[in-house]
PDB file of C-alpha atoms in Angstrom:
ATOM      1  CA  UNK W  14       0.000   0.000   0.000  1.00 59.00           C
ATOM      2  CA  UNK W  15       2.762   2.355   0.389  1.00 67.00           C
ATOM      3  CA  UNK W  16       4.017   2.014  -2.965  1.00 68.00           C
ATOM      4  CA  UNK W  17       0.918   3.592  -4.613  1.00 71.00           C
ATOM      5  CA  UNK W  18      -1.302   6.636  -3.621  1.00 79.00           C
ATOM      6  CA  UNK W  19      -3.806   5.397  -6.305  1.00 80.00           C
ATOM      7  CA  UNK W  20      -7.140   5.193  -4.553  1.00 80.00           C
ATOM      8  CA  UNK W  21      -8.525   2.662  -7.418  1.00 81.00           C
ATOM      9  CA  UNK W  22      -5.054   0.874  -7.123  1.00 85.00           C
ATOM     10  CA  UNK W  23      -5.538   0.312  -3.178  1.00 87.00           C
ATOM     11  CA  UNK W  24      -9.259  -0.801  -3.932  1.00 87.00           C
ATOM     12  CA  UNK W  25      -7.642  -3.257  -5.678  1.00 87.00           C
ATOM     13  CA  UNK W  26      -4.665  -4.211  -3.711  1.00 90.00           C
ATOM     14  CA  UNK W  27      -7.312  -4.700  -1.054  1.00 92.00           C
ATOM     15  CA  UNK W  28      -9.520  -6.765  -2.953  1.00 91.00           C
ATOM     16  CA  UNK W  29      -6.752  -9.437  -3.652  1.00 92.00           C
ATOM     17  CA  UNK W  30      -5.803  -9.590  -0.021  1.00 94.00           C
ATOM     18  CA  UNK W  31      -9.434 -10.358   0.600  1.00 94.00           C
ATOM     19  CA  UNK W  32      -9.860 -12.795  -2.179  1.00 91.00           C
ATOM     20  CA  UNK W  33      -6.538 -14.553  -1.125  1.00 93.00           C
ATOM     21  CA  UNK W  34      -8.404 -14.671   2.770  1.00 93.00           C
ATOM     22  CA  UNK W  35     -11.283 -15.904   1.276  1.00 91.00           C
ATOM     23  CA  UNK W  36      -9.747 -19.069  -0.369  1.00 89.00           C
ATOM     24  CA  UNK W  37      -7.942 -19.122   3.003  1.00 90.00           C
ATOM     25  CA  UNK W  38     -11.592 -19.505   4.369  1.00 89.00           C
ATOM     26  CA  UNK W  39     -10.490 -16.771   6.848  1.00 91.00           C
ATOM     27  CA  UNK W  40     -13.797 -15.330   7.052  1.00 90.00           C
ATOM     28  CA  UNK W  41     -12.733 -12.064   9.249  1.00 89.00           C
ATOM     29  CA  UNK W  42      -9.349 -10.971   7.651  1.00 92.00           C
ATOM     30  CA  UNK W  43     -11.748 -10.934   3.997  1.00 93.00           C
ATOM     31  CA  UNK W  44     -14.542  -9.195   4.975  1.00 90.00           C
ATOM     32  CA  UNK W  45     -12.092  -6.518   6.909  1.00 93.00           C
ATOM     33  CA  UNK W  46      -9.678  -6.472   3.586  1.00 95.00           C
ATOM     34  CA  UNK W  47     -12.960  -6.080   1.479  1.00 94.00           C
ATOM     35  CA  UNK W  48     -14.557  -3.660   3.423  1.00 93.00           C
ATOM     36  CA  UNK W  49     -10.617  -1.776   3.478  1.00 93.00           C
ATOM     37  CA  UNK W  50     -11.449  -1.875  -0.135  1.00 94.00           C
ATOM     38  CA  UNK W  51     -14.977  -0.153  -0.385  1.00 94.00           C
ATOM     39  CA  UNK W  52     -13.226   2.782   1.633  1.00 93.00           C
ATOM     40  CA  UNK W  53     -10.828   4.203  -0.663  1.00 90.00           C
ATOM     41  CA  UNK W  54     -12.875   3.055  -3.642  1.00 89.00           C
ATOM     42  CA  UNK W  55     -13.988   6.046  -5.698  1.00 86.00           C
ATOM     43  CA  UNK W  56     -15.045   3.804  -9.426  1.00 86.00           C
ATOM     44  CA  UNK W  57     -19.024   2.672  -9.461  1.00 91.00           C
ATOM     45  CA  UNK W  58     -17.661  -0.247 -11.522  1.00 91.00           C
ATOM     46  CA  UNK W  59     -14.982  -1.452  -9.139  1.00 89.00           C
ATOM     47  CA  UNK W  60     -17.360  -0.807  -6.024  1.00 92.00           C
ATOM     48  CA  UNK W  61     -19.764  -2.795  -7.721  1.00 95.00           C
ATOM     49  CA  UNK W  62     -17.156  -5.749  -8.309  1.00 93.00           C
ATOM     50  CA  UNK W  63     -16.037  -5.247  -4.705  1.00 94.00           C
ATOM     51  CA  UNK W  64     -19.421  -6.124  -3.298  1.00 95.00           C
ATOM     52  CA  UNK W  65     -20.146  -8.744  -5.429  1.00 96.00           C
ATOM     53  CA  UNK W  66     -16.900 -10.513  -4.137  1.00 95.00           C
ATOM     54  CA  UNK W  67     -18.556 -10.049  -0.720  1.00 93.00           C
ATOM     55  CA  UNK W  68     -21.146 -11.325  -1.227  1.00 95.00           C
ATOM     56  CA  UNK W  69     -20.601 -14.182  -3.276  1.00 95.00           C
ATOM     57  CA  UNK W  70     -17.494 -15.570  -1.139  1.00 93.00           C
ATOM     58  CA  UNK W  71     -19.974 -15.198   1.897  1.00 92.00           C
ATOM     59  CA  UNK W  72     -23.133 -16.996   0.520  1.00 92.00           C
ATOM     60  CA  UNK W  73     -19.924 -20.161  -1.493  1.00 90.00           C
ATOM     61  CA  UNK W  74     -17.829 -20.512   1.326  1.00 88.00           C
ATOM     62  CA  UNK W  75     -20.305 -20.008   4.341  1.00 80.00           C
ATOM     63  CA  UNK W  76     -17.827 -22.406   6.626  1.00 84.00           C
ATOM     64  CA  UNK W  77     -15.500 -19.524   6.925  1.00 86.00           C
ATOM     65  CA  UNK W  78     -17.444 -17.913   8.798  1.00 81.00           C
ATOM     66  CA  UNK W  79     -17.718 -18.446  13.025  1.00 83.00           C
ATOM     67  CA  UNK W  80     -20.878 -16.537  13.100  1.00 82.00           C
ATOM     68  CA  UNK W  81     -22.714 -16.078  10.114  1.00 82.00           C
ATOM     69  CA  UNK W  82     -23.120 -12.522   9.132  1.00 86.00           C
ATOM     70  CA  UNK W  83     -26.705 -10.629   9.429  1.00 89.00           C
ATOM     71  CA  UNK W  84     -28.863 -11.638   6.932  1.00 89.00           C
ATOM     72  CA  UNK W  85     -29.427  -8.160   6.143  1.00 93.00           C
ATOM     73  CA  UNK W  86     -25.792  -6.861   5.991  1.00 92.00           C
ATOM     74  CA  UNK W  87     -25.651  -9.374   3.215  1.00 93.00           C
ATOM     75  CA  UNK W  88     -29.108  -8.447   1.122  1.00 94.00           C
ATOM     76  CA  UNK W  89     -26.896  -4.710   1.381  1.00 95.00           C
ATOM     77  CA  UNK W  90     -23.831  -6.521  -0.228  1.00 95.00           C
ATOM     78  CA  UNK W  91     -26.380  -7.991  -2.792  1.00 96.00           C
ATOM     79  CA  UNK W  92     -28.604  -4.801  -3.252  1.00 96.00           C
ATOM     80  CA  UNK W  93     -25.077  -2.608  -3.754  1.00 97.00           C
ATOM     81  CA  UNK W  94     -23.802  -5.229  -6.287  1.00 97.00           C
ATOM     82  CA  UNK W  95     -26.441  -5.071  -8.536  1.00 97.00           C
ATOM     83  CA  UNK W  96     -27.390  -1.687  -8.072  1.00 96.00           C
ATOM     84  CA  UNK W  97     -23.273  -0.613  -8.759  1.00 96.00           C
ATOM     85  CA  UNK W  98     -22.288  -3.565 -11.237  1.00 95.00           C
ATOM     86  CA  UNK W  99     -22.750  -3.255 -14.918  1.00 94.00           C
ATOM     87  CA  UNK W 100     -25.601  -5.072 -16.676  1.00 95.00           C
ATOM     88  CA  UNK W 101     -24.040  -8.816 -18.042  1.00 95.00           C
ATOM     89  CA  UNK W 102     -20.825  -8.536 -16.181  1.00 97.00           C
ATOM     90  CA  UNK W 103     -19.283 -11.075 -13.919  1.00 97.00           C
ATOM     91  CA  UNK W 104     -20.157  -8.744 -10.876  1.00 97.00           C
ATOM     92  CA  UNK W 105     -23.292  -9.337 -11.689  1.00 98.00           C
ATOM     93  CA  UNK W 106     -23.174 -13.219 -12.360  1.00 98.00           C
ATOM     94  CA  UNK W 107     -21.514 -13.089  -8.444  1.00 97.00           C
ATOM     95  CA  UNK W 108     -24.775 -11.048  -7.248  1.00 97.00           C
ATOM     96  CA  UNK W 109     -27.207 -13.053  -8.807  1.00 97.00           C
ATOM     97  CA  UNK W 110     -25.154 -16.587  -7.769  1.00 97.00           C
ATOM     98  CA  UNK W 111     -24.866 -14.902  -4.199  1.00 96.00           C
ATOM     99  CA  UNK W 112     -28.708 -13.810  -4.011  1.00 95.00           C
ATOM    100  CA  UNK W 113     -29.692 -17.810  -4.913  1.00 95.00           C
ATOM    101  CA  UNK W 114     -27.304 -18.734  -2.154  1.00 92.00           C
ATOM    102  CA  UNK W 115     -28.904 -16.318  -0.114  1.00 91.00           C
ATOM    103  CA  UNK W 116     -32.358 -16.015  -0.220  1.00 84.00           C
ATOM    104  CA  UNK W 117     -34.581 -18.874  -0.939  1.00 71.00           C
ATOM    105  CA  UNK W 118     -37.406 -16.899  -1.701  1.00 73.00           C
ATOM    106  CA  UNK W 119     -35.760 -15.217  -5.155  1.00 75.00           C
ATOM    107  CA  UNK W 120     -33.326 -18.488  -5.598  1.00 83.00           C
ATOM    108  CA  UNK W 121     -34.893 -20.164  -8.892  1.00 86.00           C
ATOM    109  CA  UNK W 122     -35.108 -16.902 -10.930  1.00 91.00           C
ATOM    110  CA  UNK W 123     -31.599 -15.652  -9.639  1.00 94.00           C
ATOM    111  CA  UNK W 124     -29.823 -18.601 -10.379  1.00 95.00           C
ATOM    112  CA  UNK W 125     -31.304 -19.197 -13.830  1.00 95.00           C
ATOM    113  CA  UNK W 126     -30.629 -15.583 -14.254  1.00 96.00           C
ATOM    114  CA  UNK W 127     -27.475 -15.715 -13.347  1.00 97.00           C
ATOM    115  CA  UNK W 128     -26.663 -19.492 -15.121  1.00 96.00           C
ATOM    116  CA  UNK W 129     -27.919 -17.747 -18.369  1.00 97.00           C
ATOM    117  CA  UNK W 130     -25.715 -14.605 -17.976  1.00 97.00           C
ATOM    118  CA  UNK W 131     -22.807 -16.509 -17.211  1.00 97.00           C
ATOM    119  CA  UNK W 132     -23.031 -18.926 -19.996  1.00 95.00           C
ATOM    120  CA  UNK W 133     -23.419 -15.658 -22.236  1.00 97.00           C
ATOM    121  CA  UNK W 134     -19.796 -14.705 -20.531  1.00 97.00           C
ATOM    122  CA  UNK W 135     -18.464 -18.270 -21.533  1.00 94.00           C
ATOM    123  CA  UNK W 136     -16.944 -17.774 -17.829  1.00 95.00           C
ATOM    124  CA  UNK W 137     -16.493 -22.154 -16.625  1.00 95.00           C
ATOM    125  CA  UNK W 138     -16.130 -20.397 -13.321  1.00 94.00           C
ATOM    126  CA  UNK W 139     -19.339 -18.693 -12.859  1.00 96.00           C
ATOM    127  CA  UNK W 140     -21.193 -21.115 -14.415  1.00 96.00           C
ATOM    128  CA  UNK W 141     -20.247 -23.831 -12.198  1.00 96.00           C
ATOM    129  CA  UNK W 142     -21.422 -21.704  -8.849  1.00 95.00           C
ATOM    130  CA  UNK W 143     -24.564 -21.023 -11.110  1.00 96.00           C
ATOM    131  CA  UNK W 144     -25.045 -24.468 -11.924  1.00 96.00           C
ATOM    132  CA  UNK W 145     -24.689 -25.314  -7.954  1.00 95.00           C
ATOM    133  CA  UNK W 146     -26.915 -22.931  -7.085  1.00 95.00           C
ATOM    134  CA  UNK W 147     -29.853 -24.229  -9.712  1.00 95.00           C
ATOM    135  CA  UNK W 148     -28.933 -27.486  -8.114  1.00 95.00           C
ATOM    136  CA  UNK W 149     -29.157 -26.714  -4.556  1.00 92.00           C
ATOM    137  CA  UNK W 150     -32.574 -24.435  -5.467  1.00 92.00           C
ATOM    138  CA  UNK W 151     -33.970 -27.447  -7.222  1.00 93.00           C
ATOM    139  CA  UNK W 152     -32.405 -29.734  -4.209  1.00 92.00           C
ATOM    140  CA  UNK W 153     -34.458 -27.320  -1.932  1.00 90.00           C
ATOM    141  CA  UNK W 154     -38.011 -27.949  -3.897  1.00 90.00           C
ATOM    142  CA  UNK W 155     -37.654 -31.783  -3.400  1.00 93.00           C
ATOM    143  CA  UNK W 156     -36.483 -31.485  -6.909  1.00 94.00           C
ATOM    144  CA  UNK W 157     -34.216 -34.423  -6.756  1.00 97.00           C
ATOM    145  CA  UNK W 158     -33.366 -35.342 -10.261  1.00 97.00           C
ATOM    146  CA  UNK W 159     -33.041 -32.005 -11.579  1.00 96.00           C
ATOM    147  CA  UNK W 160     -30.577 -31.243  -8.542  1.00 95.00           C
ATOM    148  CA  UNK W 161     -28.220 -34.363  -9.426  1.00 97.00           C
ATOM    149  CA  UNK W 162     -28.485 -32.722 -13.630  1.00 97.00           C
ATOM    150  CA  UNK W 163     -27.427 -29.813 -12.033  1.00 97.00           C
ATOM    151  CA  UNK W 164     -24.543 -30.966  -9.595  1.00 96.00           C
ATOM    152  CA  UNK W 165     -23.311 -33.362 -12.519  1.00 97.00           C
ATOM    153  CA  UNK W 166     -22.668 -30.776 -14.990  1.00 96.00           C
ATOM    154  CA  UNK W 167     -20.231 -29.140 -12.790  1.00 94.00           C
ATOM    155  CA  UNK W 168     -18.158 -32.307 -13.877  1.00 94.00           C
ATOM    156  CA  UNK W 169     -17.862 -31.602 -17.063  1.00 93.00           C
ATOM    157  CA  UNK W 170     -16.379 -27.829 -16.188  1.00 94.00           C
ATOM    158  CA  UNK W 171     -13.142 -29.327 -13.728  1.00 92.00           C
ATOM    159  CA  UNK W 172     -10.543 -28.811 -16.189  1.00 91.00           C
ATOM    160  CA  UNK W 173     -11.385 -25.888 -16.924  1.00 93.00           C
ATOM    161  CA  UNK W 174     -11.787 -24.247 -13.332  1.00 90.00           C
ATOM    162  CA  UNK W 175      -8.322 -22.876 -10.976  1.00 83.00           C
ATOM    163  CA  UNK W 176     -10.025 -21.860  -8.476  1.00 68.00           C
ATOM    164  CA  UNK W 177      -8.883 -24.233  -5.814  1.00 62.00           C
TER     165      UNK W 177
END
């Protein structure tokens, strides 16, 4: 950080500290290096991407968490994602995936919404989290078979995934 007095650079400096915590599943350390992020972030775009990473490492990789956030702090992660994130992006694929994993009550539209956008991206990534999250929405309506389509096509994605 002392090598730059780039606000946007810091933003982003930040948000790879918090993206390397949240593969760390060090649940704390993220959300303070994210949040480190949001405060010398000036760019709608990168503020959008910012809380999309919030969101959508806290609704994937709930176990690194020792007390699960307020719901509500992260509908405001969601809500500032979309609202901030530009229409077909990634950050928006991340909101949508996050908002399935999130709220049951939107799940089935956000995840289809999001499966379709990320397909569109021709991101293996994304569409794998959207693919779990149709599968755990469709797991969730007693849906069984559709679930285990779902959960099965993320198969056919592992060589093209790095994310650990």
């Amino acid at each position: 950080m002392e090598l730059t007095e780039d606000e946007l650079q810091q933003s982003r400096i930040w948000r790879e500290i918090g993206h390397a915590h949240a593969l760390k599943y060090d649940g704390e350390s993220f959300w303070t290096a994210m949040q480190s992020s949001l405060k010398v972030c000036a760019d709608r775009t990168t503020c959008g991407d910012t809380y999309s990473l919030l969101a959508f490492h806290t609704s994937t990789r709930s176990g690194m968490w020792m007390r699960r956030p307020e719901p509500e702090l992260v509908d405001g992660w969601i809500d500032q994602a979309l609202e901030l994130s530009e229409p077909g992006s990634a950050a928006q694929v991340r909101a949508l995936i996050a908002r399935a994993n999130w709220t049951a009550e939107t799940a089935g539209e956000s995840a289809r919404e999001a499966s379709a956008l990320a397909e569109a991206l021709d991101d293996a990534e994304l569409r794998s989290y959207a693919w779990a999250a149709r599968a755990a929405t469709a797991f969730h309506h007693k849906r069984y078979d559709e679930a285990c389509t779902w959960a099965e096509r993320r198969f056919d994605l592992v060589a093209e995934i790095s994310d650990p």
